[in-house]
Coordinates of C-alpha atoms and ligand atoms in Angstrom, one line a residue:
X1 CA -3.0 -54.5 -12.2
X2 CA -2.5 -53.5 -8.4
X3 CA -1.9 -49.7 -8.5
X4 CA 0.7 -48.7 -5.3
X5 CA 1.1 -45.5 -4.4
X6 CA 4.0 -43.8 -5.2
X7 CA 5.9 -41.4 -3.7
X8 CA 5.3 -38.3 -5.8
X9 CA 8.3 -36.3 -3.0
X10 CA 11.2 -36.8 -5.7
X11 CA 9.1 -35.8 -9.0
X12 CA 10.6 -32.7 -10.9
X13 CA 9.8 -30.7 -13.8
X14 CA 11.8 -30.7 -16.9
X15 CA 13.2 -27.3 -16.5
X16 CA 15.2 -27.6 -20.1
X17 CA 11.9 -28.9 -21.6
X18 CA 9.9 -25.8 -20.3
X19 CA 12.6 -23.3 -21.4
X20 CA 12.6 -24.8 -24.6
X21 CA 9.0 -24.4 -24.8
X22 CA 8.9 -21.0 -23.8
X23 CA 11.5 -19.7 -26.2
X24 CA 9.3 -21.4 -29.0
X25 CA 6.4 -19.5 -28.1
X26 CA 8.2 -16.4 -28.2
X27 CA 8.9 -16.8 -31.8
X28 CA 5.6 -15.7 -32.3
X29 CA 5.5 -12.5 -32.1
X30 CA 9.2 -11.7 -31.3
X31 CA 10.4 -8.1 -31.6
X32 CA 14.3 -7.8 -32.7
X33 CA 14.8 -6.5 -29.6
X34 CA 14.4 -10.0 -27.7
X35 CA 10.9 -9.4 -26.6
X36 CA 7.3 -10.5 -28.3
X37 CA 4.4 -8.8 -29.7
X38 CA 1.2 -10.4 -29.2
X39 CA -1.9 -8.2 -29.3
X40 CA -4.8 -10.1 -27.9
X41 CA -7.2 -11.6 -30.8
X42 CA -4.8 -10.9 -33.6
X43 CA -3.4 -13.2 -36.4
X44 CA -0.2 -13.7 -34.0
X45 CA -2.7 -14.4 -31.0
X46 CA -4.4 -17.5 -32.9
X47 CA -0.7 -18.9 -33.7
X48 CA 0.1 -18.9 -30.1
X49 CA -3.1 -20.1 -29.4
X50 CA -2.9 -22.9 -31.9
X51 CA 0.4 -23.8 -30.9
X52 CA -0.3 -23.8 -27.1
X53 CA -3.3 -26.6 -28.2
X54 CA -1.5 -28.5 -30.1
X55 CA 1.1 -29.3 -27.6
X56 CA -2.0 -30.0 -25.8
X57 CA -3.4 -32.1 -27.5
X58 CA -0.2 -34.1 -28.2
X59 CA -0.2 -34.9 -24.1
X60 CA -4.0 -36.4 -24.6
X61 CA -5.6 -33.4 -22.7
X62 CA -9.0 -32.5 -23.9
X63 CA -9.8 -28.5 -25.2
X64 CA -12.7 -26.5 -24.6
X65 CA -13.2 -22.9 -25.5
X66 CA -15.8 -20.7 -23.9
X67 CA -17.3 -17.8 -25.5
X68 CA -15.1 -15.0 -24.8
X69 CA -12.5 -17.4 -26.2
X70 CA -10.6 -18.8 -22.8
X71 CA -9.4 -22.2 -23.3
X72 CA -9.2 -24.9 -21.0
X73 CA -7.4 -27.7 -21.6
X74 CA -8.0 -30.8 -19.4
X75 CA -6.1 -34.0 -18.3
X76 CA -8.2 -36.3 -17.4
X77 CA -8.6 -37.8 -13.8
X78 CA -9.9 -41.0 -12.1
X79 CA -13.1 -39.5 -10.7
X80 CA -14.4 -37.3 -13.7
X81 CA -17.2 -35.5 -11.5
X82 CA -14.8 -33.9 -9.1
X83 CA -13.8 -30.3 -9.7
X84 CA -10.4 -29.4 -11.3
X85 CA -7.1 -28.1 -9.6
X86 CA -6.6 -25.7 -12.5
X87 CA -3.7 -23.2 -13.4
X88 CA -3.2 -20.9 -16.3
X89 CA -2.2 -17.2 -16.9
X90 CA -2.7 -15.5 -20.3
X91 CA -0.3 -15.6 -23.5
X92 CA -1.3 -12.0 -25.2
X93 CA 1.9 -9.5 -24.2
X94 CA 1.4 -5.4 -24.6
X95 CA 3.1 -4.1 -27.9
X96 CA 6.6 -4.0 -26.2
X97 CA 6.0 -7.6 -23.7
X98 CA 8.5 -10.4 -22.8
X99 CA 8.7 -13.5 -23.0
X100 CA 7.2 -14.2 -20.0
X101 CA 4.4 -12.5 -18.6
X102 CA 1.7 -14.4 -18.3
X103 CA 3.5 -17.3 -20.9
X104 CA 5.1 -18.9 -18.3
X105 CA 1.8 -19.9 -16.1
X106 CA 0.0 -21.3 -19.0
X107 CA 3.5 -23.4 -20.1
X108 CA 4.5 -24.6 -16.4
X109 CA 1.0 -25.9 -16.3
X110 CA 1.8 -27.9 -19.3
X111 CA 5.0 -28.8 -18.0
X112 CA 3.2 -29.9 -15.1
X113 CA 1.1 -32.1 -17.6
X114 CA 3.9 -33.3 -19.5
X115 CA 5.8 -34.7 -16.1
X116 CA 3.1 -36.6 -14.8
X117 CA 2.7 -38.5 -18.2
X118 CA 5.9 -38.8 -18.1
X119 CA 6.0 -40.6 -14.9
X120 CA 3.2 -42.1 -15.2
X121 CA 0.9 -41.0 -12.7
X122 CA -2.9 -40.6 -12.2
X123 CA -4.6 -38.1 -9.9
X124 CA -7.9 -38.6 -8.4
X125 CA -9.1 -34.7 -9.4
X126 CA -9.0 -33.8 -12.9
X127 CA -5.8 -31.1 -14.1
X128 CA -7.0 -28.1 -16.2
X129 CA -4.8 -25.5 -17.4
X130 CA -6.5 -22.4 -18.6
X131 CA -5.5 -19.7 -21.3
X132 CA -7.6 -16.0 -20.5
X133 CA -7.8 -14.1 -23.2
X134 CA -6.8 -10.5 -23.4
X135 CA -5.1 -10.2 -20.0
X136 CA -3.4 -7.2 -21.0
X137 CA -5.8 -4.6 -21.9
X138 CA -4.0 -3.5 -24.1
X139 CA -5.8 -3.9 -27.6
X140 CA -8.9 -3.6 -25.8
X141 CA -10.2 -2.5 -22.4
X142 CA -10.9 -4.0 -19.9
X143 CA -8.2 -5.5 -18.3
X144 CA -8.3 -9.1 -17.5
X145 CA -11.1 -9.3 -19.9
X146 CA -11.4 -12.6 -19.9
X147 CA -11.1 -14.2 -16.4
X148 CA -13.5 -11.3 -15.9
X149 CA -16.2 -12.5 -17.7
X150 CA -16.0 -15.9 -16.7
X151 CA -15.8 -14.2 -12.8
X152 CA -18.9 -12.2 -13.5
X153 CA -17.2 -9.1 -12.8
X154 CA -18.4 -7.9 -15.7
X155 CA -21.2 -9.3 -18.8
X156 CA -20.1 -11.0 -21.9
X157 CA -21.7 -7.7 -24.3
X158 CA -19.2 -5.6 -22.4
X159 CA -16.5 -7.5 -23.5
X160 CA -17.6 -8.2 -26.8
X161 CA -18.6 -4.8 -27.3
X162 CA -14.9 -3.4 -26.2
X163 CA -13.0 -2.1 -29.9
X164 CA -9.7 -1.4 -30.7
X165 CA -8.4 1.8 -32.3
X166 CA -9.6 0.3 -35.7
X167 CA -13.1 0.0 -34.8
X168 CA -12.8 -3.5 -34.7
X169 CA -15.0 -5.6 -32.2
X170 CA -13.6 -8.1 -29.3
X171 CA -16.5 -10.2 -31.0
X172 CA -15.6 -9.9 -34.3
X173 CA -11.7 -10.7 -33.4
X174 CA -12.4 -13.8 -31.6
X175 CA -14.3 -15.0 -34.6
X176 CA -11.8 -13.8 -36.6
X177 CA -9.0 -15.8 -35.2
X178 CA -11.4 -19.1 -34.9
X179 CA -11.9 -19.0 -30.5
X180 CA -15.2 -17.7 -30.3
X181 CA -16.3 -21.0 -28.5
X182 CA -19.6 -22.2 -27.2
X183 CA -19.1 -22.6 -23.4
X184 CA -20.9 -20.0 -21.3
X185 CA -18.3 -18.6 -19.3
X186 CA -18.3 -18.9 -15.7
X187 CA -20.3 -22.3 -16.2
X188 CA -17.1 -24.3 -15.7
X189 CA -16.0 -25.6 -12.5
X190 CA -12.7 -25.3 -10.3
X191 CA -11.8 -26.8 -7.3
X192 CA -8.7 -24.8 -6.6
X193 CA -6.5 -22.6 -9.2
X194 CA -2.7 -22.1 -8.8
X195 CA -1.5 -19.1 -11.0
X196 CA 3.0 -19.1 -11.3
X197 CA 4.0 -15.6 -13.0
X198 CA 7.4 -13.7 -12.9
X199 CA 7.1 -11.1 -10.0
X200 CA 7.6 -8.0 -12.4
X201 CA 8.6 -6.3 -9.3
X202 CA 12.0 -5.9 -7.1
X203 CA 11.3 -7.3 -4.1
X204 CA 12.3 -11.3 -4.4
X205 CA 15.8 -10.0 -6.7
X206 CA 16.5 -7.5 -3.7
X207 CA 15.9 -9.8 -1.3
X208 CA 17.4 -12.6 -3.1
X209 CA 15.0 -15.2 -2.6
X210 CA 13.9 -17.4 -5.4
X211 CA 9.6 -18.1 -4.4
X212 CA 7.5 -15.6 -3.8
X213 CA 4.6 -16.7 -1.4
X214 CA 1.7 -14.8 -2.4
X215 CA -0.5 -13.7 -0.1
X216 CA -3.0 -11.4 -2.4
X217 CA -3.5 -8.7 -5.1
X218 CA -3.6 -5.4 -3.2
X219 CA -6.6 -3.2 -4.1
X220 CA -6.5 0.1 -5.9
X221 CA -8.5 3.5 -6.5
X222 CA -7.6 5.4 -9.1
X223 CA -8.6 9.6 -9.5
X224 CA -8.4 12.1 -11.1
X225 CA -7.7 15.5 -9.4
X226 CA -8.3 19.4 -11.0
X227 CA -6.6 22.3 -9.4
X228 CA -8.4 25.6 -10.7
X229 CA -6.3 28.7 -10.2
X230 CA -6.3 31.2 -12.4
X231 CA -3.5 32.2 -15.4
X232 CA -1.9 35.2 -15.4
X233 CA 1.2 37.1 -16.6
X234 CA 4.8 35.8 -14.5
X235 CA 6.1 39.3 -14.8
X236 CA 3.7 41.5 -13.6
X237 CA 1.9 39.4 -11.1
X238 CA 3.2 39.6 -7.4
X239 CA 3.3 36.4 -5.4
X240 CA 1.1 37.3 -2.6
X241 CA -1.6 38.1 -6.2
X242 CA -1.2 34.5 -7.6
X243 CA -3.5 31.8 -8.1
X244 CA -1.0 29.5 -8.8
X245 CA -2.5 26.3 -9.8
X246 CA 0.3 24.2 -9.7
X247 CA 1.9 25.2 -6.6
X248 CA -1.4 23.8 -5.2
X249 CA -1.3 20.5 -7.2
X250 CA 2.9 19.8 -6.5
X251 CA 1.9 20.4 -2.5
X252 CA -0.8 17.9 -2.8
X253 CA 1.2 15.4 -4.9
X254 CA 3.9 15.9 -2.5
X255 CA 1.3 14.6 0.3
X256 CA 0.2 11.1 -2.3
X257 CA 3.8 9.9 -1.8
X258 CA 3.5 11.2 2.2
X259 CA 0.5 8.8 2.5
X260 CA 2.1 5.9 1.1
X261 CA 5.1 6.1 3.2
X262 CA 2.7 6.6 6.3
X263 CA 0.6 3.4 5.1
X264 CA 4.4 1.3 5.2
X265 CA 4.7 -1.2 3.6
X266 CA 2.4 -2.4 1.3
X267 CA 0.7 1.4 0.7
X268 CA 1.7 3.1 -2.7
X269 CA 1.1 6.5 -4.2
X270 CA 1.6 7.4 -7.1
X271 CA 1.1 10.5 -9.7
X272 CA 1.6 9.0 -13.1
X273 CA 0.0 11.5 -15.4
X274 CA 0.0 15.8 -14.8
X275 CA -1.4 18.3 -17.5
X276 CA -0.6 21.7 -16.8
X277 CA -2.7 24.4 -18.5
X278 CA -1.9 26.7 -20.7
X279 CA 1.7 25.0 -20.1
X280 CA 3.6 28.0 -21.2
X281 CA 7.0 29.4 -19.4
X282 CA 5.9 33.2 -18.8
X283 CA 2.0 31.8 -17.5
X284 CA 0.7 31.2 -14.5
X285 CA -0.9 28.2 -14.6
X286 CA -4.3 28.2 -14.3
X287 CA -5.8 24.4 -14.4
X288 CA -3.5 21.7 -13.2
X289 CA -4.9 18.2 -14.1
X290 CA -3.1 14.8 -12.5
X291 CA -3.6 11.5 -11.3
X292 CA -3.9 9.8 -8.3
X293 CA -3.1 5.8 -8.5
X294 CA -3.3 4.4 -4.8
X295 CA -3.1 0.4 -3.6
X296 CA -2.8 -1.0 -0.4
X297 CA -3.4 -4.8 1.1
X298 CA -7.3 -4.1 2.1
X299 CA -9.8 -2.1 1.3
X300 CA -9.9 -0.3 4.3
X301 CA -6.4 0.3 4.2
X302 CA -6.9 1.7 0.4
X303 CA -9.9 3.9 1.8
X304 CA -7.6 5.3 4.8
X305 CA -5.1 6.7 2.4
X306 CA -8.0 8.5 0.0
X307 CA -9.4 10.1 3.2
X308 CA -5.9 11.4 4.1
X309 CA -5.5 13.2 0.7
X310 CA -9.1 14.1 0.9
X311 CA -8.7 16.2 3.8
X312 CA -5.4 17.3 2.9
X313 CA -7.3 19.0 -0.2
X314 CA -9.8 20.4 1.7
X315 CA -6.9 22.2 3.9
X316 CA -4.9 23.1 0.8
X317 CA -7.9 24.9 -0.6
X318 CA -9.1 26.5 2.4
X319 CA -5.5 28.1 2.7
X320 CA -5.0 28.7 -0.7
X321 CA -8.5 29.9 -1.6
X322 CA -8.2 27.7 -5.1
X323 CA -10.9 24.9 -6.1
X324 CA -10.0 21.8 -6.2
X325 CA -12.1 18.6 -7.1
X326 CA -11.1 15.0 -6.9
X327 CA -13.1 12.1 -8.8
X328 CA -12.8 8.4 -8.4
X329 CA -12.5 6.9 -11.5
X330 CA -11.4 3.1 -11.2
X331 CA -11.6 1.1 -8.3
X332 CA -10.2 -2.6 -7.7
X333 CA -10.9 -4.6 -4.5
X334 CA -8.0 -5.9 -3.0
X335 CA -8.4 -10.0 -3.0
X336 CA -6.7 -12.0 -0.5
X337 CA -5.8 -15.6 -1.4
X338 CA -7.1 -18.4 0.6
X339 CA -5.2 -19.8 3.1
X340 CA -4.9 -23.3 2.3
X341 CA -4.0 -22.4 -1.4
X342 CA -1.0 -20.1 0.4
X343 CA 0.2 -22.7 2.2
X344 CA 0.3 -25.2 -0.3
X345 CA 2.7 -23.1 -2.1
X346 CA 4.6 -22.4 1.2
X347 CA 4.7 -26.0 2.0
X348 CA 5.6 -27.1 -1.7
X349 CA 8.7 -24.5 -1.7
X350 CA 9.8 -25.4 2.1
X351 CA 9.6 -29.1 0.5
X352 CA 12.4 -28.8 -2.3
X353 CA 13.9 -26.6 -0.1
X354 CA 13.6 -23.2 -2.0
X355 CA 13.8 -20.0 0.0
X356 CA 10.5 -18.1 -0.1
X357 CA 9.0 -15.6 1.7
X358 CA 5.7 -13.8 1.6
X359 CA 4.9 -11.3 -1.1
X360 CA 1.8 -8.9 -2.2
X361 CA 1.0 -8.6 -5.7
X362 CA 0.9 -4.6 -6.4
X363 CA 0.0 -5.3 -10.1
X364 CA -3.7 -7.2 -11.0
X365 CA -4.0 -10.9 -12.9
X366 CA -6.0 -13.5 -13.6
X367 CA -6.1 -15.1 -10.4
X368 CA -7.8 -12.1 -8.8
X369 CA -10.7 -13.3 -10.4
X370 CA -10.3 -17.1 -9.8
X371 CA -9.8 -16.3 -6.7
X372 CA -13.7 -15.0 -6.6
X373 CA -14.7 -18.3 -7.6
X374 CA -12.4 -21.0 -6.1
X375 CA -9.6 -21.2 -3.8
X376 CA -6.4 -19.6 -4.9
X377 CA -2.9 -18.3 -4.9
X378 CA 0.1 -17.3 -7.0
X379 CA 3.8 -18.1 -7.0
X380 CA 6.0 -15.5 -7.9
X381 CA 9.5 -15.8 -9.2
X382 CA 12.1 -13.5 -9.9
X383 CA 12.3 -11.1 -13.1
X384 CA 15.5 -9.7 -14.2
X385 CA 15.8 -6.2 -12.4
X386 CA 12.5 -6.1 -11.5
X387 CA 11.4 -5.3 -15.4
X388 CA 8.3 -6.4 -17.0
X389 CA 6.0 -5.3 -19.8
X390 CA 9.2 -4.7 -21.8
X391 CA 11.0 -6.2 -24.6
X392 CA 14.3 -6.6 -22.0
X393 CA 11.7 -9.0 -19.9
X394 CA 14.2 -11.9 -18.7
X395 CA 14.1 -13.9 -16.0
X396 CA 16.8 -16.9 -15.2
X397 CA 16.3 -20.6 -15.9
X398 CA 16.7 -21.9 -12.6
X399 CA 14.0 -19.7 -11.5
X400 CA 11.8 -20.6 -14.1
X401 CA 12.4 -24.2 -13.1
X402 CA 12.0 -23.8 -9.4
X403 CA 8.5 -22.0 -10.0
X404 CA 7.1 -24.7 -12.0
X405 CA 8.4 -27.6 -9.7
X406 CA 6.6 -25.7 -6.7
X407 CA 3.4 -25.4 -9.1
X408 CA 3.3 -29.0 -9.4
X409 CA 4.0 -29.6 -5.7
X410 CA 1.0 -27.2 -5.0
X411 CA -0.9 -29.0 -7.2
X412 CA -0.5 -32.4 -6.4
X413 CA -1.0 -31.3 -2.9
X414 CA -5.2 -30.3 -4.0
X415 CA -5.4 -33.8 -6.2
X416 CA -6.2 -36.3 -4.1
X417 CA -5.0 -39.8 -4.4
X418 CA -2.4 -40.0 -6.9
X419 CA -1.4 -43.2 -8.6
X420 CA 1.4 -44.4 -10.6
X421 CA 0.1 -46.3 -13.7
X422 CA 4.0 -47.6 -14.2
X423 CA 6.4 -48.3 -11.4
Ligands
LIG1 ZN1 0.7 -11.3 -16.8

């Protein structure tokens, strides 16, 4: 049989079929109040799991599961030695999730699958899409726990040492649930990795575009700050007598949003968390605890804004005459996604004419740590009002379908020679 080449430019996704497939995952798990519960390694984690595989299976991909649990599953392609152009995301959701964090990478990948079987066609490079467990971080810490170990970011006894408020063990769990598999993680190749996720930001709904472009993950350091003043009595102590701890922590919390909009417009600062000692109306306070969360595109640019609010402190306390320490205590690299990988996605959205336009990722995933190992980028789409990592998670079918037609265009873009096996 002579196999011509066919023109791959019309192919679409089912966008009904991916919807459909989405809604049935969310079953699993689903809160009444339209969202899903999905712990990482628990009972409801395995039906997903099992589920996600069986649909698998039933397109003829092959499974593998490494040992901290990720699955891969794999559709074949004509030269078996090559590399695979690989997507995936995670399916675990925090206690109040949606239905599609994270869900919707791993099913457009398998909608991806399911359309080129349904056409017909063969690619040169192999397909994989992948399922990393415990993206969340919310049963058990770290974050991204599974693209992390397969990244080397951090060792496999971390992970499986990590336990949830039960005691129980990441180790144990992924036993428990039947995906503790044998692959060593990380030894498992990837040509390229394309990661689609709802935005779970503003900008694309603001701006009313439908494909986010995006150009990296931005980088974080996280601290914690202690004023020390000293408490006192609010009647009897003058102001010029005060040590007023937090009238030195609000000036300097005052300067983390300052620094952000100075570092316009990717910069962010934010104070998520203040505890105010002895937090009592007719005291003083005399300890002010609070943290410092700021991101920015690079690392430099991340460093630039803890120098500002360093030498603001140093100011504050010299006029002041209160201590005040500040201690890193997480860090995240900013990662920049390769160029050819961005413009794939650019050129598969300018292709079935979708608007688009360039976006940062101010919130980490999986491909942060793909992206350490292979090529890669991510395709945003809309969310409802910018919500995520919430039970009223929605985003609009159109979107969805118009995410996962630009993930196979992406895709088919890294896969060499395709082939169509039927006319
Ligand atoms: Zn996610």
């Amino acid at each position: 049989m002579t196999l011509a080449t066919p023109s791959t430019t019309d192919l679409r996704i089912n966008g009904d079929r991916l919807w459909g497939s989405l809604m049935t995952l969310a079953r699993i798990g689903a809160t009444p109040k339209g969202g899903v519960a999905r712990l990482a390694l628990t009972d409801l984690d395995r039906q997903g799991r099992d589920l996600v595989v069986q649909w698998a299976r039933e397109l003829g991909m092959s499974v593998t599961v490494d040992r901290i649990g990720n699955i891969f599953m794999r559709r074949a392609g004509r030269n078996p030695g090559l590399p695979p152009v690989m997507t995936g995301s995670h399916i675990d959701t925090q206690p109040t999730g949606g239905k599609f964090d994270g869900n919707y990478g791993v099913l457009a990948g398998l909608e991806v699958v399911r359309t080129l079987n349904d056409h017909g066609i063969e690619t040169e490079v192999p397909i994989e899409v992948a399922v990393w467990t415990n993206e969340e971080g919310s049963r058990f810490v770290p974050v991204m726990m599974g693209s992390g170990v397969f990244a080397g970011a951090f060792t496999l006894e971390h992970a499986y040492a990590a336990t949830d408020t039960q005691g129980r063990t990441v180790r144990e769990e992924l036993q428990a649930i039947g995906y503790l598999g044998d692959e060593e993680p990380g030894q498992h190749p990837i040509g390229s990795y394309f990661e689609a996720h709802i935005e779970q930001g503003p900008v694309l709904e603001d701006a009313q575009v439908t494909i986010g472009v995006v150009q990296g993950v931005l980088g974080q350091r996280w601290f914690d700050c202690v004023v020390h003043g000293m408490e006192a009595h609010a009647g009897p102590t003058p102001m010029g007598l005060r040590r007023d701890a937090l009238q030195v922590a609000t000036q300097i919390m005052q300067e983390v949003v300052a620094i952000a909009h100075r570092h316009a417009p990717h910069g962010r600062g934010t104070v998520g968390m203040v505890q105010v000692h002895p937090n009592s109306r007719n005291v003083i306070p005399g300890r002010v605890m609070f943290s410092i969360d700021f991101r920015n595109q690079t690392d430099a640019t991340v460093e630039a804004m803890a120098d500002e609010v360093r030498a603001f402190i140093r100011s504050v306390s010299q006029r002041s005459g209160l201590q005040v320490d500040l201690q890193q205590v997480v860090s995240f690299t900013a990662q920049q996604f390769h160029p050819s990988c961005v413009q794939a996605v650019r050129d598969a959205a300018s292709h079935l004419g979708l608007s688009h336009m360039p976006v940062v990722s101010g919130a980490g995933h999986d491909a942060v740590y793909a992206a350490k190992l292979a090529p890669a980028a991510m395709i945003f789409i809309p969310c409802k009002d910018g919500i995520s990592h919430n039970e009223i998670e929605d985003a609009l079918p159109e979107h969805i379908t118009a995410g996962c037609n630009v993930l196979l265009h992406a895709m088919l873009s890294r896969c060499g020679d395709v082939h169509a096996l039927r006319a």
